Short mmCIF file of C-alpha atoms and ligand atoms in Angstrom, two decimals:
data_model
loop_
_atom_site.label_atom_id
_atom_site.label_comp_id
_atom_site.label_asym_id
_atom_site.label_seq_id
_atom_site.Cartn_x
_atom_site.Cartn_y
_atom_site.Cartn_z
CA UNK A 123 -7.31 -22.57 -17.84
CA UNK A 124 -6.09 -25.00 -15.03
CA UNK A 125 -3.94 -24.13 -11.82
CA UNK A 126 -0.80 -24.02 -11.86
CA UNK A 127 -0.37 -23.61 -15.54
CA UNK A 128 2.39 -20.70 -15.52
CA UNK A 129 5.53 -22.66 -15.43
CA UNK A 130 7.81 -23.94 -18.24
CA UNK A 131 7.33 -24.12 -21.93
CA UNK A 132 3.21 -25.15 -21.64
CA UNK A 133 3.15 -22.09 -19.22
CA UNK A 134 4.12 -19.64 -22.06
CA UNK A 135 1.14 -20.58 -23.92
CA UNK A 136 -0.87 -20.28 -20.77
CA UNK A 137 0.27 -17.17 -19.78
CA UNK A 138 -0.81 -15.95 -23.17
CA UNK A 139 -4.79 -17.56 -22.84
CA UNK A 140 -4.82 -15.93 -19.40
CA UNK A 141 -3.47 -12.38 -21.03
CA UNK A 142 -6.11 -13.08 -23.83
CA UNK A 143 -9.30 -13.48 -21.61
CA UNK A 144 -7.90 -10.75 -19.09
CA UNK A 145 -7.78 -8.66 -21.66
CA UNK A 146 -11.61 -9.06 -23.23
CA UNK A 147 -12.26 -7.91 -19.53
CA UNK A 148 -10.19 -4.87 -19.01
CA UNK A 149 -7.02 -3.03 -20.15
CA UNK A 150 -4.15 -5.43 -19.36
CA UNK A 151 -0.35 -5.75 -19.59
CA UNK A 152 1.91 -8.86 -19.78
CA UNK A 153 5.35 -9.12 -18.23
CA UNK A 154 4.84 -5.58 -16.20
CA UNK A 155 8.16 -4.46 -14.76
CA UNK A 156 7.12 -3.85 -11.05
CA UNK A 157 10.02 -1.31 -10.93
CA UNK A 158 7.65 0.88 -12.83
CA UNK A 159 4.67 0.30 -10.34
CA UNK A 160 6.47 0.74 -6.99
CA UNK A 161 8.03 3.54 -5.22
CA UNK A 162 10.95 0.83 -4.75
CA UNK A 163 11.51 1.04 -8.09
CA UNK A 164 12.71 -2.15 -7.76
CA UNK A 165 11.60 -5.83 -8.79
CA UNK A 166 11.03 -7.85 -11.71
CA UNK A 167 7.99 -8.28 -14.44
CA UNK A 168 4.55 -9.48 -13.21
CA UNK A 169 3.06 -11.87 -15.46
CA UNK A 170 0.10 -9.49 -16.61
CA UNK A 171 -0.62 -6.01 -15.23
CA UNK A 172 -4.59 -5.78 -15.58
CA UNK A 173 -6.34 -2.12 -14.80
CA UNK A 174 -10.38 -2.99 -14.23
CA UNK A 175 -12.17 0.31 -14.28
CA UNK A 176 -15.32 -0.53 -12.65
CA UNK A 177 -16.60 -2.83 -10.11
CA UNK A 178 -18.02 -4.98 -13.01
CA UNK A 179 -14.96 -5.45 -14.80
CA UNK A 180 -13.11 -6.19 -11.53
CA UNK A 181 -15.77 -8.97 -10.48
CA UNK A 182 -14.99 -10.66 -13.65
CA UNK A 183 -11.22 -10.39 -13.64
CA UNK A 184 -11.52 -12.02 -10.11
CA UNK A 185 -13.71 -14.66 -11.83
CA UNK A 186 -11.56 -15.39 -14.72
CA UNK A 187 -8.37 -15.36 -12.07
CA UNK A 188 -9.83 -17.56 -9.77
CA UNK A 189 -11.01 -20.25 -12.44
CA UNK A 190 -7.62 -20.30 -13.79
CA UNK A 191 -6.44 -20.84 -10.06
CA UNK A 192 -4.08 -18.03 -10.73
CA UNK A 193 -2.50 -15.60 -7.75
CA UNK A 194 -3.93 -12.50 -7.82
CA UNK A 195 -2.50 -9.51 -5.78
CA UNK A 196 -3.80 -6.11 -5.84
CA UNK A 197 -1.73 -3.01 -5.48
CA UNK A 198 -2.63 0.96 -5.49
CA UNK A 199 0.53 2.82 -5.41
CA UNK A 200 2.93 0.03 -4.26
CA UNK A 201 4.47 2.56 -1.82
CA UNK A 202 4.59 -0.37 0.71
CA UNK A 203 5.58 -3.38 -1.45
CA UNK A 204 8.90 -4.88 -2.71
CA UNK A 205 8.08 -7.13 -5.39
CA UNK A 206 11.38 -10.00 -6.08
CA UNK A 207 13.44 -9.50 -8.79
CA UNK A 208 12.19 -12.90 -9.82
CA UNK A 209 9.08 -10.85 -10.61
CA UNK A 210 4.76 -12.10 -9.70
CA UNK A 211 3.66 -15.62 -10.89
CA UNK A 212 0.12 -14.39 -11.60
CA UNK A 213 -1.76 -11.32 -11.74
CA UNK A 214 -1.49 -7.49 -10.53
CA UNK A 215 -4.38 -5.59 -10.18
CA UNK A 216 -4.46 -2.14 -10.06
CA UNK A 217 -7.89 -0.49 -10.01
CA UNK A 218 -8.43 2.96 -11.92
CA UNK A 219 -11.58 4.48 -13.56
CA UNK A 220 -14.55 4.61 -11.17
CA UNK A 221 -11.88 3.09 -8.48
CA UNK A 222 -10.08 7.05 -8.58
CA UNK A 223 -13.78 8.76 -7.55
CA UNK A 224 -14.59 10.67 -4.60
CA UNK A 225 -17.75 11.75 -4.24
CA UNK A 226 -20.25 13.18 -0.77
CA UNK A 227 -22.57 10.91 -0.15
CA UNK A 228 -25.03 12.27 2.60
CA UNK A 229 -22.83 12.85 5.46
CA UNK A 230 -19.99 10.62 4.64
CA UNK A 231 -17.15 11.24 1.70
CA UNK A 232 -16.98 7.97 -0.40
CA UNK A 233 -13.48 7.63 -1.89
CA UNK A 234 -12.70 4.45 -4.26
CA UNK A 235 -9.50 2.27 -3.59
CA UNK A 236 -7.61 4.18 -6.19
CA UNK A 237 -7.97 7.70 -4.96
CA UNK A 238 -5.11 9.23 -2.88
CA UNK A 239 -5.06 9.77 0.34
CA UNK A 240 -3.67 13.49 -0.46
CA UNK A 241 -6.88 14.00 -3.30
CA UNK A 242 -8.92 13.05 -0.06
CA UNK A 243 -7.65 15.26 2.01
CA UNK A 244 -8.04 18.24 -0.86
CA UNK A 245 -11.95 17.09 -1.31
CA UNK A 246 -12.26 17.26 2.28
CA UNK A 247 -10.53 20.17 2.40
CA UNK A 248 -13.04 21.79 -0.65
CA UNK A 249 -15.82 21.18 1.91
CA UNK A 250 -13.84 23.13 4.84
CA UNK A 251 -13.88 19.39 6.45
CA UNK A 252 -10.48 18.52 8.30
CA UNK A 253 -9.33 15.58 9.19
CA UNK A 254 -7.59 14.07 6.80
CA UNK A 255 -4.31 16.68 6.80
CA UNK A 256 -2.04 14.69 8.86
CA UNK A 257 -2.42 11.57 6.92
CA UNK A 258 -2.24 13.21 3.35
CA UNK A 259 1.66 13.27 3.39
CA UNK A 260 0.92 8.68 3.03
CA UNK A 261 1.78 8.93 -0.36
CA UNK A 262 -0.40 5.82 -1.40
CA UNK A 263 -3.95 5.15 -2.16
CA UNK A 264 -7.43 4.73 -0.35
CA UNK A 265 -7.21 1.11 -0.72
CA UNK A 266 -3.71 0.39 0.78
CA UNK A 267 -4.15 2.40 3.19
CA UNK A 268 -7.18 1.16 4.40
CA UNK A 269 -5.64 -2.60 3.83
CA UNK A 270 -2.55 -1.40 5.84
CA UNK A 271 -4.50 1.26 8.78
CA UNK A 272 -2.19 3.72 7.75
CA UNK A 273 -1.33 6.66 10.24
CA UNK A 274 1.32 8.87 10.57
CA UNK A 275 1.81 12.25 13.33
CA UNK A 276 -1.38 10.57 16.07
CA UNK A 277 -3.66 10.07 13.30
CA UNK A 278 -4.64 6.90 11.70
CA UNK A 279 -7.59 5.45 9.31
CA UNK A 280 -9.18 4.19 12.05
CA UNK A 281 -10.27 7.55 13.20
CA UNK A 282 -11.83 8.38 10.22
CA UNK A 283 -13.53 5.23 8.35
CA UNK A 284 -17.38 4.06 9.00
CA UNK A 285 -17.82 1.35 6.65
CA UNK A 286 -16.05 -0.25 3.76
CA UNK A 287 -17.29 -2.25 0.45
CA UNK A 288 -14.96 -5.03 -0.65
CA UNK A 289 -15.45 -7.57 -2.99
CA UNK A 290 -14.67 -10.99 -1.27
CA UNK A 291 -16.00 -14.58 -3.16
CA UNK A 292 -17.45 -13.04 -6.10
CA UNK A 293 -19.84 -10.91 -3.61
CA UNK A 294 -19.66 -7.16 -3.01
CA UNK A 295 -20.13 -6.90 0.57
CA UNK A 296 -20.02 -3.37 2.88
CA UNK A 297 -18.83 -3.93 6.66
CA UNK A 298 -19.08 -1.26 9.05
CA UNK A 299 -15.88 -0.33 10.76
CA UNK A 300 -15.66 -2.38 13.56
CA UNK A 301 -15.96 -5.23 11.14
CA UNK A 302 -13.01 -4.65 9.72
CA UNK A 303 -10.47 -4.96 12.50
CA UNK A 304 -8.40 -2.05 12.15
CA UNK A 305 -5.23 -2.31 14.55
CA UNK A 306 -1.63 -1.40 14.24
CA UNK A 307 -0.86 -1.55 10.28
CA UNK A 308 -3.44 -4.51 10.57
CA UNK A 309 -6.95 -5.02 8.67
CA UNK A 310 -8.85 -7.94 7.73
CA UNK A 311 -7.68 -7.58 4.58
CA UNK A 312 -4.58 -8.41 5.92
CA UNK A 313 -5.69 -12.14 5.85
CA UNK A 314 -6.89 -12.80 2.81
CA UNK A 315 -5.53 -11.34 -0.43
CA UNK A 316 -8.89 -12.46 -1.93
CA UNK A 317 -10.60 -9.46 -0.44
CA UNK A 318 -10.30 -6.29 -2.46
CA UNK A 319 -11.44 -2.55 -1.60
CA UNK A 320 -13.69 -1.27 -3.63
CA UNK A 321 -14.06 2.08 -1.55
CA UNK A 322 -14.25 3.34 1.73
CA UNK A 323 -16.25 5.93 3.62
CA UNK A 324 -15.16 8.49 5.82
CA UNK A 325 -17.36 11.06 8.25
CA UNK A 326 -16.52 14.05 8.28
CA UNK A 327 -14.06 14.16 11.45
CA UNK A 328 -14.19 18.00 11.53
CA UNK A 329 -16.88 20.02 9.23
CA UNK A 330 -16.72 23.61 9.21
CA UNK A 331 -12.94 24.30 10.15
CA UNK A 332 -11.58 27.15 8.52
CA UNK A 333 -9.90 25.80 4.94
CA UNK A 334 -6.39 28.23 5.58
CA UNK A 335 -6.24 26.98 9.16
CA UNK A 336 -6.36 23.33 7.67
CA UNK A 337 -3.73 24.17 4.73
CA UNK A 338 -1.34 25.63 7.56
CA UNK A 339 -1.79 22.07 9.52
CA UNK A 340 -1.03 20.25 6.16
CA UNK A 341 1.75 22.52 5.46
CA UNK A 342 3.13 21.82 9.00
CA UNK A 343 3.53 17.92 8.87
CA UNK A 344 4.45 18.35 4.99
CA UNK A 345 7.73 20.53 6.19
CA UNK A 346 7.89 17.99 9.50
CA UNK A 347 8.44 14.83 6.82
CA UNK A 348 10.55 16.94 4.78
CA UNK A 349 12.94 17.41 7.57
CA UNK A 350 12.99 14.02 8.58
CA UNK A 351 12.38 11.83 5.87
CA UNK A 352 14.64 11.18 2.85
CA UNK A 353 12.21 11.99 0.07
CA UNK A 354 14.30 12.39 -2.90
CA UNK A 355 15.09 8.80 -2.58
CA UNK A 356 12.82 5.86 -3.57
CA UNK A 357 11.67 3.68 -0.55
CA UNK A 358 8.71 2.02 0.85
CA UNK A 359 8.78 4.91 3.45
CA UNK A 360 9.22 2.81 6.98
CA UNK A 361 10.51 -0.85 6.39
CA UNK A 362 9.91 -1.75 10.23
CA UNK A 363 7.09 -2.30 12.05
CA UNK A 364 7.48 -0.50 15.39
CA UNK A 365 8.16 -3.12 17.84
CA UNK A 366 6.42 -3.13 21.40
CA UNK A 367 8.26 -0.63 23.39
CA UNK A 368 10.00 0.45 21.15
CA UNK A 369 10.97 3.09 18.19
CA UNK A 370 12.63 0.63 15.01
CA UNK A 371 14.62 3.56 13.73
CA UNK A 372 16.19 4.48 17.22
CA UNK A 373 17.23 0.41 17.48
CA UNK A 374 18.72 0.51 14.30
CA UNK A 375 20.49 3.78 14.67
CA UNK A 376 21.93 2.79 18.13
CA UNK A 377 23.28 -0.70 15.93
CA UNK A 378 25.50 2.31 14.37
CA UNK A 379 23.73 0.98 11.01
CA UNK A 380 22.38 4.30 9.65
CA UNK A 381 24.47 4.60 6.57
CA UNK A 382 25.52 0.69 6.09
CA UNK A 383 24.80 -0.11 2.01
CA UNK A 384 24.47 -3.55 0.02
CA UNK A 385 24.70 -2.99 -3.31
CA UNK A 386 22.60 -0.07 -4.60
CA UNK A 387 20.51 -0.31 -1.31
CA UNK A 388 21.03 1.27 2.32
CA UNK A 389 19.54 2.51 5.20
CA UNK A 390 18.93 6.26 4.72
CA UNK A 391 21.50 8.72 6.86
CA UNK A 392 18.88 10.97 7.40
CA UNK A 393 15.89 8.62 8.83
CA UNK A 394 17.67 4.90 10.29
CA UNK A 395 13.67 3.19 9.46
CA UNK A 396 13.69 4.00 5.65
CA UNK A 397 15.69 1.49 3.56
CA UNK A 398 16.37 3.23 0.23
CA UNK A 399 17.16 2.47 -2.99
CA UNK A 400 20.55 4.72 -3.86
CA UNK A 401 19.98 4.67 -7.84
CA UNK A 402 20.59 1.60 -9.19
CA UNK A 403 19.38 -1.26 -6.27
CA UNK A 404 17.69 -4.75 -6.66
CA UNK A 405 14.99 -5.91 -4.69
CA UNK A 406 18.23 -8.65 -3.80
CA UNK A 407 19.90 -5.48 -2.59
CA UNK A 408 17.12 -4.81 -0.60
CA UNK A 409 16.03 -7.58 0.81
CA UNK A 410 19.97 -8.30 1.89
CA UNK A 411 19.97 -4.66 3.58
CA UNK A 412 16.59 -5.80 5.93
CA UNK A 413 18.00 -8.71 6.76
CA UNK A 414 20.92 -7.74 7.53
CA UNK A 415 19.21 -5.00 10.17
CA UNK A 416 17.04 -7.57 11.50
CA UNK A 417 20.05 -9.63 12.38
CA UNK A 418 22.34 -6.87 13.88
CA UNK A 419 19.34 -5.64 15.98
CA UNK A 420 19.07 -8.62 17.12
CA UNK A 421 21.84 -9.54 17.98
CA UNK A 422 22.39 -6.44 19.91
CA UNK A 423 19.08 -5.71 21.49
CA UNK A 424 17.26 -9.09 21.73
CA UNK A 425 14.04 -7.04 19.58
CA UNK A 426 13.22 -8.99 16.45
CA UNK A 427 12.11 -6.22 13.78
CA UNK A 428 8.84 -7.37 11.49
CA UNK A 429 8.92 -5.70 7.93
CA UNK A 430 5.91 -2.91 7.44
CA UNK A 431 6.96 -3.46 3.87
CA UNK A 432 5.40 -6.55 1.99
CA UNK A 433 7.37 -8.39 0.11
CA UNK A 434 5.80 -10.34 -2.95
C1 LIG B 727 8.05 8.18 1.48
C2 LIG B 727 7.03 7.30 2.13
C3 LIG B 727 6.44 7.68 3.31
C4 LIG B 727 5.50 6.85 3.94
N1 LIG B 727 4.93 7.27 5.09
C5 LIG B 727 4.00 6.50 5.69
C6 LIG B 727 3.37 6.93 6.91
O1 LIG B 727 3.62 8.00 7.42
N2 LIG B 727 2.45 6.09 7.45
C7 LIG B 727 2.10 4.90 6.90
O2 LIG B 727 1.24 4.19 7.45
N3 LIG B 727 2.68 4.46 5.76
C8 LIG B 727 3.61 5.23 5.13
N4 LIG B 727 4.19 4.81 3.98
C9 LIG B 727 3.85 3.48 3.44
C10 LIG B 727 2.68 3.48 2.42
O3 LIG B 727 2.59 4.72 1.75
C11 LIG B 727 1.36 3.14 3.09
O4 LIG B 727 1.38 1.85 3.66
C12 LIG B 727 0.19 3.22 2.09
O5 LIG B 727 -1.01 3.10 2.81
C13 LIG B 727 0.25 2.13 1.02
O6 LIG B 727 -0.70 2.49 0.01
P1 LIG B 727 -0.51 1.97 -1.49
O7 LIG B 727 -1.69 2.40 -2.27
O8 LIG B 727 0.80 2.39 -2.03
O9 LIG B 727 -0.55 0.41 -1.26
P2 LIG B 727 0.37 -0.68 -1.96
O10 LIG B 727 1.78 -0.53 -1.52
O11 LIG B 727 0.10 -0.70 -3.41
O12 LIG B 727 -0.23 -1.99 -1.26
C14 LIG B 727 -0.04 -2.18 0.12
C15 LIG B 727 -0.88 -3.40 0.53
O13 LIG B 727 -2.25 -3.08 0.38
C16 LIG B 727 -2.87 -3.99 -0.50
N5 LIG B 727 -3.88 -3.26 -1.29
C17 LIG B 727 -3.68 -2.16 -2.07
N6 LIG B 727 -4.85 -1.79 -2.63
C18 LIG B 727 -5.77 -2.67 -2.20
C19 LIG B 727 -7.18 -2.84 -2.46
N7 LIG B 727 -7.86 -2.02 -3.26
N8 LIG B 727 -7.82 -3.88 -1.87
C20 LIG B 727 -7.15 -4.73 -1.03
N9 LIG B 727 -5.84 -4.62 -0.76
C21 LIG B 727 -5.16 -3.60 -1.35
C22 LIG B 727 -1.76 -4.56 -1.35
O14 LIG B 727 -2.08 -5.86 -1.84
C23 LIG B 727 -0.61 -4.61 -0.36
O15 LIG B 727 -0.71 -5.76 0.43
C24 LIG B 727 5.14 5.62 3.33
C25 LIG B 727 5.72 5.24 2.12
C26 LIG B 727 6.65 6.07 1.52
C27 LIG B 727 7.24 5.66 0.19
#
């Protein structure tokens, strides 16, 4: 397989050698509807959907991606992606297997890229460690949100990571935290999709805590997002960075835009940050909504709004 071999009529037949030798590696799909794969549930096919289920089968997917000089992206619950309706010119990963462990390891909790951070929190929580109760409402996986420093309610990833093994140029490498460069919804990972979470550890922020008294935390900020959050509507959960000084939602509800639709996307009436997708949106939709914000806000405040979401 060459680059750039996934265009026209000679790209068919390449797309099917690539799906072929993916698939001696590890269970694969071709032409993947994204909607399917992303809390969006928007966005068109990927060229092939491939699952590795162990770090071995992942080195050699990498291997057999990279030779063919094919884009490879890797996703865990795409809770903060919009793929295009024009769908991915190359390759989705998404881990399972081994990748969904989580396991003690002396005094630190290993979790794999694929485990939730809300089956974290419960095998912390099996332990009587807290910790992790604030951020188990991040309805994503280990690996995005390590990629992403998720946080929500004062409490982040960076609070609670030591180290972190990654595969990056064929090697599996483990870099402590402060290697990895955790800062507002920032990571090294942010800067090269070629570096992929394997798993991360975690300390245990708060051994011994009494396991009601961490339930009755959880519950808390579960009932806080339920309040303010529109939940029973797909969305990427925040689509705004929060801008220096500033709160994106409160911007874009003083815009008077809390309510204003495009198609089968809007931005939610009960929470101005959260695009969502009404029923029946397109990633066009969507994309036409954020704009749109962006512009009004400004226009009207001077703040230029940066998407949280990533749009592939
Ligand atoms: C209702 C709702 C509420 C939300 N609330 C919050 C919140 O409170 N706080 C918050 O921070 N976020 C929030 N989010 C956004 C999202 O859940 C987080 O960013 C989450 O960490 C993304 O995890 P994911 O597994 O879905 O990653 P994905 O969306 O699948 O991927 C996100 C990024 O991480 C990369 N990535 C994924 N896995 C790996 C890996 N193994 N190795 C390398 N890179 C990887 C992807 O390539 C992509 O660039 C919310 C989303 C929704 C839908």
């Amino acid at each position: 397989m060459k680059p750039g071999r996934l265009t026209g009529a000679e790209g068919m037949i390449c797309k099917d050698i690539l799906f072929d030798e993916i698939k001696a590696v590890c269970p694969a799909e071709k032409d993947a509807p994204m909607s399917q794969h992303t809390t969006f549930r928007t966005g068109g096919p990927a060229d092939v959907l491939a699952a590795p289920r162990n770090a071995e089968e992942l080195l050699k997917l990498l291997a057999v991606c990279e030779s063919a000089g094919v884009r490879c992206c890797v996703l865990g619950k795409g809770s903060n992606v919009l793929v295009k309706d024009e769908g991915f010119r190359g390759v989705i990963v998404v881990p399972g297997g081994d990748f969904c462990r989580i396991e003690m390891q002396g005094d630190v909790i290993r979790a794999g890229s694929a485990a939730t951070l809300s089956e974290l929190y419960l095998f912390a929580l099996k332990y009587s460690v807290g910790g992790f109760e604030r951020l188990a409402g991040i309805p994503g996986t280990v690996g995005g949100a390590v990629r992403m420093n998720a946080g929500a309610y004062d409490s982040e990833i960076a609070d609670v990571i030591v180290a972190c093994t990654y595969v990056e140029n064929g090697r599996i490498v483990t870099a402590p935290k402060e290697l990895l460069e955790l800062s507002y919804r920032h990571s090294i990972f942010c800067d090269s999709e070629k570096r992929v979470i394997i798993s991360a550890d975690f300390r245990l922020p708060e051994p011994g805590r009494d396991p009601d008294e961490i339930r009755a935390v959880f519950r808390d900020y579960s009932a806080r997002r339920a309040a303010s959050q529109p939940l029973s509507l797909p969305s990427a959960g925040s689509t705004f960075k929060r801008p220096e000084g500033h709160h994106a939602s409160k911007l874009i509800d003083g815009c008077g835009l809390k309510g204003y639709t495009f198609g089968g996307a809007g931005v939610s009436e009960k929470h101005a940050g959260f695009i969502v997708n009404n029923g029946n949106a397109t990633s066009g939709d969507v994309l036409h909504v954020i704009e749109h914000v962006r512009q009004v806000v400004f226009d009207r405040t001077g703040v230029r709004l940066e998407t949280e979401v990533e749009i592939l």
